[in-house]
CSV table of C-alpha atoms in Angstrom, one decimal:
chain,number,residue,atom,x,y,z
A,1,MET,CA,8.3,-23.9,30.7
A,2,GLU,CA,8.4,-22.3,27.3
A,3,ASP,CA,5.7,-24.6,26.0
A,4,THR,CA,3.5,-23.7,28.9
A,5,GLU,CA,4.0,-20.0,28.4
A,6,LEU,CA,3.2,-20.3,24.7
A,7,ARG,CA,0.1,-22.4,25.4
A,8,ARG,CA,-1.1,-19.7,27.8
A,9,ALA,CA,-0.4,-17.0,25.3
A,10,ALA,CA,-2.3,-18.9,22.6
A,11,LEU,CA,-5.2,-19.5,25.1
A,12,ARG,CA,-5.3,-15.8,25.9
A,13,LEU,CA,-5.5,-14.9,22.3
A,14,ALA,CA,-8.2,-17.4,21.6
A,15,VAL,CA,-10.3,-16.3,24.6
A,16,GLN,CA,-9.9,-12.6,23.6
A,17,PHE,CA,-10.9,-13.3,19.9
A,18,THR,CA,-13.8,-15.5,21.0
A,19,ALA,CA,-15.1,-12.9,23.4
A,20,LEU,CA,-14.8,-10.2,20.7
A,21,THR,CA,-16.7,-12.4,18.3
A,22,VAL,CA,-19.5,-13.2,20.8
A,23,VAL,CA,-19.8,-9.5,21.7
A,24,LEU,CA,-20.1,-8.4,18.1
A,25,LEU,CA,-22.6,-11.2,17.2
A,26,GLY,CA,-24.5,-10.4,20.4
A,27,LEU,CA,-24.8,-6.7,19.4
A,28,ALA,CA,-25.9,-7.7,15.9
A,29,GLY,CA,-28.5,-10.1,17.4
A,30,VAL,CA,-29.8,-7.4,19.7
A,31,LEU,CA,-30.1,-5.1,16.7
A,32,VAL,CA,-31.9,-7.7,14.6
A,33,TYR,CA,-34.3,-8.5,17.5
A,34,GLY,CA,-35.0,-4.8,18.1
A,35,LEU,CA,-35.8,-4.2,14.4
A,36,VAL,CA,-38.1,-7.2,14.2
A,37,SER,CA,-39.8,-6.3,17.5
A,38,ALA,CA,-40.3,-2.7,16.2
A,39,GLN,CA,-41.7,-4.0,12.9
A,40,THR,CA,-44.1,-6.3,14.8
A,41,ARG,CA,-45.4,-3.5,17.0
A,42,SER,CA,-45.8,-1.3,14.0
A,43,ALA,CA,-47.8,-4.0,12.1
A,44,VAL,CA,-50.1,-4.5,15.1
A,45,GLU,CA,-50.6,-0.7,15.3
A,46,GLN,CA,-51.5,-0.5,11.6
A,47,THR,CA,-53.9,-3.4,11.9
A,48,LEU,CA,-55.7,-1.8,14.8
A,49,ILE,CA,-56.0,1.6,13.1
A,50,SER,CA,-57.3,-0.1,9.9
A,51,ALA,CA,-59.8,-2.2,12.0
A,52,VAL,CA,-61.4,0.7,13.8
A,53,GLU,CA,-62.3,2.1,10.3
A,54,SER,CA,-64.5,-0.9,9.6
A,55,ASP,CA,-68.3,-0.3,9.4
A,56,SER,CA,-69.4,-3.6,10.8
A,57,PRO,CA,-67.9,-6.3,13.0
A,58,ARG,CA,-68.5,-8.7,10.2
A,59,GLU,CA,-66.0,-6.8,8.0
A,60,ALA,CA,-63.2,-7.2,10.6
A,61,PRO,CA,-60.0,-8.8,9.2
A,62,LEU,CA,-59.0,-12.3,10.2
A,63,ASP,CA,-57.6,-12.6,13.8
A,64,VAL,CA,-59.1,-9.2,14.6
A,65,PHE,CA,-62.0,-8.9,17.0
A,66,LEU,CA,-64.2,-5.8,16.6
A,67,ALA,CA,-66.9,-4.3,18.8
A,68,VAL,CA,-69.2,-1.3,17.8
A,69,TYR,CA,-71.1,0.6,20.4
A,70,ASP,CA,-74.0,2.7,19.0
A,71,ASP,CA,-76.6,4.4,21.2
A,72,GLY,CA,-76.6,1.7,23.9
A,73,ARG,CA,-76.4,-1.2,21.4
A,74,LEU,CA,-73.2,-3.3,21.2
A,75,ALA,CA,-72.3,-5.4,18.1
A,76,VAL,CA,-69.3,-7.7,18.4
A,77,SER,CA,-67.5,-10.1,16.1
A,78,ARG,CA,-68.2,-13.8,16.1
A,79,ASN,CA,-66.1,-15.9,18.4
A,80,MET,CA,-65.3,-12.8,20.5
A,81,PRO,CA,-63.0,-14.2,23.3
A,82,SER,CA,-64.1,-14.2,26.9
A,83,GLY,CA,-63.1,-11.0,28.6
A,84,LEU,CA,-63.7,-8.9,25.5
A,85,PRO,CA,-64.8,-6.3,24.6
A,86,ASP,CA,-63.4,-4.0,27.3
A,87,GLU,CA,-66.7,-2.3,28.3
A,88,GLU,CA,-64.9,0.1,30.6
A,89,ALA,CA,-62.8,1.4,27.8
A,90,LEU,CA,-65.9,1.7,25.6
A,91,ALA,CA,-67.8,3.7,28.2
A,92,GLU,CA,-64.8,6.1,28.8
A,93,VAL,CA,-64.2,6.8,25.1
A,94,ALA,CA,-68.0,7.3,24.6
A,95,ARG,CA,-67.9,9.8,27.5
A,96,THR,CA,-64.6,11.7,26.6
A,97,GLY,CA,-64.3,11.1,22.9
A,98,GLU,CA,-60.5,10.4,23.3
A,99,SER,CA,-59.0,7.2,21.9
A,100,ARG,CA,-57.5,4.7,24.3
A,101,ARG,CA,-54.9,2.0,23.9
A,102,ASP,CA,-54.8,-1.0,26.3
A,103,THR,CA,-53.4,-4.4,26.8
A,104,VAL,CA,-56.0,-6.9,27.9
A,105,THR,CA,-55.3,-10.4,29.2
A,106,ALA,CA,-58.1,-12.9,28.7
A,107,GLY,CA,-57.5,-16.5,29.7
A,108,ASP,CA,-53.9,-17.4,28.6
A,109,ARG,CA,-53.8,-14.9,25.8
A,110,SER,CA,-52.9,-11.2,25.6
A,111,TYR,CA,-54.6,-8.7,23.3
A,112,GLU,CA,-53.7,-5.3,22.1
A,113,VAL,CA,-56.9,-3.2,22.2
A,114,LEU,CA,-57.6,0.2,20.5
A,115,THR,CA,-60.8,2.0,21.4
A,116,ALA,CA,-61.7,5.1,19.3
A,117,ARG,CA,-64.7,7.2,18.4
A,118,ARG,CA,-65.8,7.0,14.7
A,119,GLY,CA,-68.6,9.4,14.0
A,120,GLY,CA,-71.4,8.7,16.4
A,121,ASP,CA,-70.1,5.2,17.2
A,122,VAL,CA,-67.4,3.9,19.5
A,123,VAL,CA,-65.3,1.2,17.9
A,124,GLN,CA,-63.0,-1.2,19.7
A,125,ALA,CA,-60.5,-3.4,17.9
A,126,ALA,CA,-58.5,-6.2,19.5
A,127,VAL,CA,-55.6,-8.2,18.1
A,128,ASP,CA,-54.3,-11.4,19.5
A,129,THR,CA,-50.5,-10.9,20.0
A,130,ARG,CA,-49.7,-14.5,21.1
A,131,GLU,CA,-48.4,-15.5,17.7
A,132,ALA,CA,-46.3,-12.4,17.4
A,133,THR,CA,-44.9,-12.9,20.9
A,134,GLU,CA,-44.1,-16.6,20.0
A,135,GLN,CA,-42.3,-15.5,16.9
A,136,LEU,CA,-40.2,-13.0,18.8
A,137,ARG,CA,-39.4,-15.7,21.4
A,138,ARG,CA,-38.3,-18.1,18.7
A,139,LEU,CA,-36.2,-15.4,17.1
A,140,ALA,CA,-34.5,-14.6,20.4
A,141,LEU,CA,-33.8,-18.3,21.0
A,142,ALA,CA,-32.4,-18.7,17.5
A,143,LEU,CA,-30.2,-15.7,17.9
A,144,VAL,CA,-28.9,-17.0,21.3
A,145,VAL,CA,-28.2,-20.4,19.9
A,146,SER,CA,-26.5,-18.9,16.8
A,147,VAL,CA,-24.3,-16.7,18.9
A,148,LEU,CA,-23.3,-19.5,21.2
A,149,ALA,CA,-22.6,-21.8,18.2
A,150,ALA,CA,-20.6,-19.1,16.5
A,151,GLY,CA,-18.7,-18.5,19.7
A,152,LEU,CA,-17.7,-22.1,20.0
A,153,ALA,CA,-16.7,-22.2,16.4
A,154,ALA,CA,-14.7,-19.0,16.8
A,155,GLY,CA,-13.1,-20.4,19.9
A,156,ALA,CA,-12.0,-23.6,18.2
A,157,LEU,CA,-10.8,-21.7,15.1
A,158,SER,CA,-9.0,-19.0,17.0
A,159,ALA,CA,-7.3,-21.6,19.3
A,160,TRP,CA,-6.0,-23.4,16.2
A,161,ALA,CA,-4.9,-20.2,14.5
A,162,ALA,CA,-3.2,-18.9,17.7
A,163,ARG,CA,-1.3,-22.2,18.1
A,164,ALA,CA,-0.3,-22.0,14.4
A,165,ALA,CA,0.8,-18.4,14.8
A,166,MET,CA,2.8,-19.2,18.0
A,167,ARG,CA,4.6,-22.2,16.5
A,168,PRO,CA,7.2,-20.1,14.6
A,169,MET,CA,7.7,-17.9,17.7
A,170,ALA,CA,8.2,-21.1,19.8
A,171,GLU,CA,10.8,-22.3,17.3
A,172,ALA,CA,12.5,-18.9,17.3
A,173,LEU,CA,12.6,-18.8,21.1
A,174,ALA,CA,14.0,-22.4,21.2
A,175,LEU,CA,16.7,-21.3,18.8
A,176,GLN,CA,17.5,-18.3,20.9
A,177,ARG,CA,17.7,-20.5,24.0
A,178,ARG,CA,20.1,-22.9,22.2
A,179,PHE,CA,22.2,-19.9,21.1
A,180,VAL,CA,22.4,-18.6,24.6
A,181,ALA,CA,23.4,-21.9,26.0
A,182,ASP,CA,26.0,-22.5,23.2
A,183,ALA,CA,27.3,-18.9,23.7
A,184,SER,CA,27.6,-19.4,27.4
A,185,HIS,CA,29.4,-22.7,27.0
A,186,GLU,CA,31.7,-21.6,24.2
A,187,LEU,CA,32.6,-18.2,25.6
A,188,ARG,CA,33.0,-18.9,29.3
A,189,THR,CA,35.7,-21.5,28.9
A,190,PRO,CA,38.2,-19.5,26.7
A,191,LEU,CA,37.6,-16.3,28.8
A,192,THR,CA,38.4,-18.3,32.0
A,193,LEU,CA,41.5,-19.8,30.5
A,194,LEU,CA,42.6,-16.4,29.2
A,195,SER,CA,42.3,-14.9,32.6
A,196,MET,CA,44.2,-17.8,34.3
A,197,ARG,CA,47.0,-17.6,31.7
A,198,ALA,CA,47.3,-13.8,32.1
A,199,GLN,CA,47.5,-14.2,35.9
A,200,MET,CA,50.2,-16.9,35.5
A,201,LEU,CA,52.1,-14.7,33.1
A,202,ARG,CA,51.9,-11.8,35.6
A,203,ARG,CA,53.4,-13.9,38.3
A,204,ARG,CA,56.2,-15.2,36.1
A,205,LEU,CA,57.0,-11.7,34.9
A,206,ALA,CA,57.1,-10.4,38.4
A,207,ALA,CA,59.4,-13.2,39.5
A,208,GLU,CA,61.8,-13.5,36.5
A,209,THR,CA,62.2,-10.0,35.1
A,210,ASP,CA,65.4,-8.4,36.5
A,211,ALA,CA,65.1,-4.8,35.4
A,212,PRO,CA,62.7,-3.0,37.7
A,213,LYS,CA,61.3,-0.8,35.0
A,214,SER,CA,60.9,-3.7,32.6
A,215,ARG,CA,59.3,-5.8,35.3
A,216,GLU,CA,56.9,-3.0,36.2
A,217,ALA,CA,55.9,-2.5,32.6
A,218,ALA,CA,55.4,-6.2,32.0
A,219,VAL,CA,53.3,-6.6,35.2
A,220,HIS,CA,51.2,-3.5,34.2
A,221,ALA,CA,50.6,-5.0,30.8
A,222,ALA,CA,49.6,-8.3,32.4
A,223,ASP,CA,47.3,-6.4,34.7
A,224,GLU,CA,45.6,-4.8,31.8
A,225,VAL,CA,45.0,-8.2,30.2
A,226,VAL,CA,43.4,-9.5,33.4
A,227,ASP,CA,41.2,-6.4,33.6
A,228,ASP,CA,40.2,-6.8,30.0
A,229,THR,CA,39.1,-10.4,30.7
A,230,LYS,CA,37.1,-9.2,33.7
A,231,VAL,CA,35.4,-6.7,31.5
A,232,LEU,CA,34.6,-9.3,28.9
A,233,ASN,CA,33.2,-11.6,31.6
A,234,GLY,CA,31.0,-8.8,32.8
A,235,ILE,CA,29.8,-8.0,29.3
A,236,LEU,CA,29.1,-11.7,28.8
A,237,GLU,CA,27.1,-11.9,32.0
A,238,ASP,CA,25.0,-8.9,31.0
A,239,LEU,CA,24.3,-10.2,27.5
A,240,LEU,CA,23.3,-13.7,28.8
A,241,MET,CA,21.0,-12.2,31.4
A,242,SER,CA,19.5,-9.8,28.8
A,243,ALA,CA,18.9,-12.7,26.3
A,244,ASP,CA,17.6,-15.1,28.9
A,245,PRO,CA,16.1,-13.5,32.0
A,246,ARG,CA,15.2,-16.9,33.4
A,247,GLN,CA,18.8,-17.1,34.7
A,248,SER,CA,17.7,-15.0,37.7
A,249,GLY,CA,16.8,-18.3,39.4
A,250,PRO,CA,13.9,-19.1,41.8
A,251,LEU,CA,12.7,-16.6,44.3
A,252,GLU,CA,14.4,-16.7,47.7
A,253,GLU,CA,15.0,-14.4,50.6
A,254,VAL,CA,18.1,-12.4,49.8
A,255,ASN,CA,20.0,-10.1,52.3
A,256,LEU,CA,20.8,-6.9,50.4
A,257,VAL,CA,23.3,-5.8,53.0
A,258,SER,CA,25.4,-9.0,52.4
A,259,LEU,CA,25.3,-8.5,48.6
A,260,ALA,CA,26.3,-4.9,49.0
A,261,GLY,CA,29.3,-5.9,51.2
A,262,SER,CA,30.5,-8.5,48.7
A,263,THR,CA,30.1,-6.0,45.9
A,264,VAL,CA,32.2,-3.5,47.7
A,265,ASN,CA,34.9,-6.1,48.4
A,266,SER,CA,35.0,-7.2,44.7
A,267,LEU,CA,35.2,-3.6,43.4
A,268,GLU,CA,37.8,-2.5,45.9
A,269,PRO,CA,40.9,-3.4,43.7
A,270,ALA,CA,39.5,-1.5,40.8
A,271,ALA,CA,38.6,1.4,43.0
A,272,HIS,CA,42.1,1.4,44.5
A,273,ARG,CA,43.8,1.5,41.1
A,274,ARG,CA,41.7,4.5,40.2
A,275,GLY,CA,42.4,6.3,43.5
A,276,LEU,CA,38.8,6.0,44.6
A,277,THR,CA,37.3,5.1,48.0
A,278,LEU,CA,34.3,2.9,48.5
A,279,GLU,CA,31.9,3.3,51.4
A,280,LEU,CA,29.0,1.2,52.6
A,281,GLU,CA,26.2,2.6,54.8
A,282,ALA,CA,23.9,-0.1,56.2
A,283,PRO,CA,22.1,0.9,59.4
A,284,GLU,CA,20.6,-2.6,59.8
A,285,PRO,CA,22.5,-5.9,59.5
A,286,GLN,CA,19.8,-7.4,57.3
A,287,VAL,CA,17.5,-5.9,54.7
A,288,LEU,CA,15.6,-8.9,53.1
A,289,VAL,CA,13.8,-9.0,49.8
A,290,ARG,CA,12.5,-11.9,47.7
A,291,GLY,CA,14.3,-12.4,44.5
A,292,GLY,CA,17.1,-14.2,42.7
A,293,GLN,CA,20.5,-14.1,44.3
A,294,PHE,CA,22.3,-13.9,41.0
A,295,ALA,CA,20.1,-11.2,39.5
A,296,LEU,CA,20.2,-9.0,42.6
A,297,GLN,CA,24.0,-9.4,42.7
A,298,ARG,CA,24.1,-8.0,39.1
A,299,VAL,CA,22.1,-5.0,40.3
A,300,PHE,CA,24.8,-4.0,42.8
A,301,THR,CA,27.6,-4.8,40.3
A,302,ALA,CA,26.1,-2.8,37.6
A,303,LEU,CA,25.4,0.2,39.8
A,304,GLY,CA,28.9,0.0,41.3
A,305,ALA,CA,30.6,-0.3,37.9
A,306,ASN,CA,28.6,2.7,36.6
A,307,ALA,CA,29.6,4.8,39.7
A,308,LEU,CA,33.3,3.8,39.3
A,309,ASP,CA,33.3,4.9,35.7
A,310,PHE,CA,32.3,8.5,36.5
A,311,ALA,CA,33.4,9.1,40.1
A,312,ARG,CA,36.2,11.5,40.9
A,313,SER,CA,37.1,10.4,44.4
A,314,GLN,CA,34.4,8.5,46.2
A,315,VAL,CA,31.5,6.0,45.6
A,316,ARG,CA,29.0,5.4,48.4
A,317,PHE,CA,26.6,2.4,48.7
A,318,SER,CA,23.6,2.6,50.9
A,319,VAL,CA,21.1,-0.1,51.9
A,320,ARG,CA,18.3,0.6,54.2
A,321,LYS,CA,14.6,-0.1,54.8
A,322,SER,CA,11.9,2.5,54.3
A,323,GLY,CA,8.4,1.4,55.3
A,324,GLY,CA,7.7,-1.7,53.3
A,325,GLU,CA,10.5,-1.2,50.8
A,326,ALA,CA,14.1,-2.0,50.6
A,327,VAL,CA,16.1,1.0,49.2
A,328,ILE,CA,19.4,0.6,47.4
A,329,ARG,CA,21.2,3.9,46.7
A,330,VAL,CA,24.6,4.2,44.9
A,331,SER,CA,26.1,7.7,44.6
A,332,ASP,CA,29.3,9.1,43.3
A,333,ASP,CA,30.9,12.6,43.2
A,334,GLY,CA,31.3,12.6,39.4
A,335,PRO,CA,29.7,15.0,36.9
A,336,GLY,CA,26.3,13.3,37.3
A,337,PHE,CA,23.9,12.8,34.4
A,338,PRO,CA,23.6,15.4,31.7
A,339,PRO,CA,20.5,17.7,32.0
A,340,GLY,CA,17.4,15.9,30.7
A,341,PHE,CA,19.2,12.5,30.3
A,342,SER,CA,18.0,10.9,33.6
A,343,ARG,CA,14.9,9.3,31.9
A,344,HIS,CA,17.1,7.8,29.2
A,345,ALA,CA,19.8,6.4,31.4
A,346,PHE,CA,18.0,3.0,31.7
A,347,GLU,CA,17.7,2.4,28.0
A,348,ARG,CA,19.9,-0.2,26.4
A,349,PHE,CA,23.2,1.2,25.1
A,350,ALA,CA,22.2,4.7,26.0
A,351,SER,CA,24.8,7.4,25.4
A,352,ALA,CA,25.0,11.1,26.2
A,353,ARG,CA,27.3,14.0,25.6
A,354,ASP,CA,27.9,16.7,28.2
A,355,ARG,CA,29.5,19.8,26.9
A,356,ALA,CA,30.4,20.9,30.4
A,357,GLU,CA,32.9,18.0,30.9
A,358,GLU,CA,36.6,18.7,30.7
A,359,THR,CA,37.0,15.8,28.3
A,360,PRO,CA,34.3,16.2,25.6
A,361,GLY,CA,32.8,13.1,24.1
A,362,PRO,CA,29.8,10.8,24.5
A,363,ARG,CA,29.4,8.7,27.6
A,364,HIS,CA,28.1,5.2,27.0
A,365,TYR,CA,26.1,3.2,29.5
A,366,GLY,CA,25.9,-0.2,27.8
A,367,LEU,CA,23.5,-2.8,29.2
A,368,GLY,CA,24.2,-2.4,32.9
A,369,LEU,CA,21.6,0.2,34.0
A,370,ALA,CA,19.0,-1.2,31.5
A,371,LEU,CA,19.4,-4.6,33.2
A,372,VAL,CA,19.0,-3.0,36.6
A,373,ALA,CA,15.7,-1.5,35.5
A,374,GLU,CA,14.5,-4.9,34.1
A,375,ILE,CA,15.5,-6.8,37.3
A,376,ALA,CA,13.8,-4.2,39.5
A,377,ALA,CA,10.6,-4.4,37.5
A,378,ARG,CA,10.8,-8.2,37.5
A,379,TYR,CA,10.7,-8.2,41.3
A,380,GLY,CA,8.0,-5.5,41.6
A,381,GLY,CA,10.4,-2.6,42.2
A,382,SER,CA,11.5,0.5,40.4
A,383,VAL,CA,14.7,2.4,39.7
A,384,GLN,CA,15.3,6.1,39.2
A,385,ALA,CA,18.1,8.7,38.9
A,386,LEU,CA,17.8,11.2,41.7
A,387,PRO,CA,18.9,14.8,41.7
A,388,ALA,CA,22.5,15.2,42.6
A,389,VAL,CA,23.5,16.2,46.1
A,390,ASN,CA,25.0,19.7,46.3
A,391,GLY,CA,24.7,20.1,42.5
A,392,SER,CA,27.2,17.4,41.6
A,393,GLY,CA,27.4,13.6,41.4
A,394,GLY,CA,25.2,10.8,40.1
A,395,VAL,CA,22.6,9.2,42.4
A,396,LEU,CA,20.8,6.0,41.4
A,397,GLU,CA,18.1,4.5,43.6
A,398,VAL,CA,16.4,1.1,43.4
A,399,ARG,CA,13.4,0.3,45.5
A,400,LEU,CA,12.2,-3.3,46.0
A,401,PRO,CA,9.4,-4.7,48.1
A,402,ALA,CA,10.9,-5.8,51.4
A,403,ALA,CA,10.3,-9.4,52.5
A,404,ARG,CA,8.1,-9.9,55.5
A,405,GLU,CA,10.0,-10.5,58.7
A,406,HIS,CA,9.3,-13.9,60.4
A,407,SER,CA,8.4,-13.9,64.0
A,408,PRO,CA,10.8,-16.0,66.2
A,409,PHE,CA,7.8,-17.3,68.1
């Protein structure tokens, strides 16, 4: 999968660089063609102007055909092409005295014609433009071939350069994946063992300690060890998901109501110890989205843990469907977010200080809410901190695209 993604990234870079090269060379080619075409037209114009100043058709330059009309007599150059001179243009200029410029097609050739009065005579000069047109056509073909060849060369070179540039990144990503796998393997086992041993210690202390106060203190200490291991496990899960988002698993239909219920059950002991009540509001038995079971479970866990940290007496979970979206809302009756901090709440390891709190000091948000924002974005959703209800409490809302309901027929 990593190799495929890196190859796609290298291909995108190569295509973008090649397209940029072709566009720049194409613009340069258009500029060159325009300049040459303008110079060619200017040269033809100068040739015609010089030709009409000639006194006799015999003095006409090479490849220029001259006709002189004088008092009803018409003198023309030798080898005058069929279709020239343009007698209509001669008659009009003789009548009006104003110069006239035309393009005359005779046979398979095109001529630029200038008819002008010179003294008492009317002079008409014609220039064969076929050679100039052929030169411009050859120039255009050469420019197109050059741009295409340069594009192919740029594509091959950019593809090689992109792969070479991506290789260190691929090695770094592979090293990161190995680190994540090693960390997962090395950390999960001792943390699990620590939790099991703390629970065994708690049971033994509760059974063997005679003095009630000593037994209560020992059990409380064991409870704290168990809680610490749960915190460590939660931090580990956040770190692993943050480092390797692929752990979210394949897309499947997930019932958010079921996840909310399991989250409330898992948080109930912690809430009970803190004297908090948990409520779940779910008008419908199923609110389905497409996503990863593990990742979406982390959304509920992170939102619930954040609410428990700051709630005073109550935390409320709400899961409902609104239009084509599934809406998750977790609210508490705590102090809420400090003014102006809502937009920073989803940054990693964000912290804030609220001077209005009874216990001054910064509040730290860790990775939990940042992961919620990443997971919501991964599945096409969004997350936001809403204004507190009745001026107090924190409200976090996640919106995800709802899965289409399947017809039973």
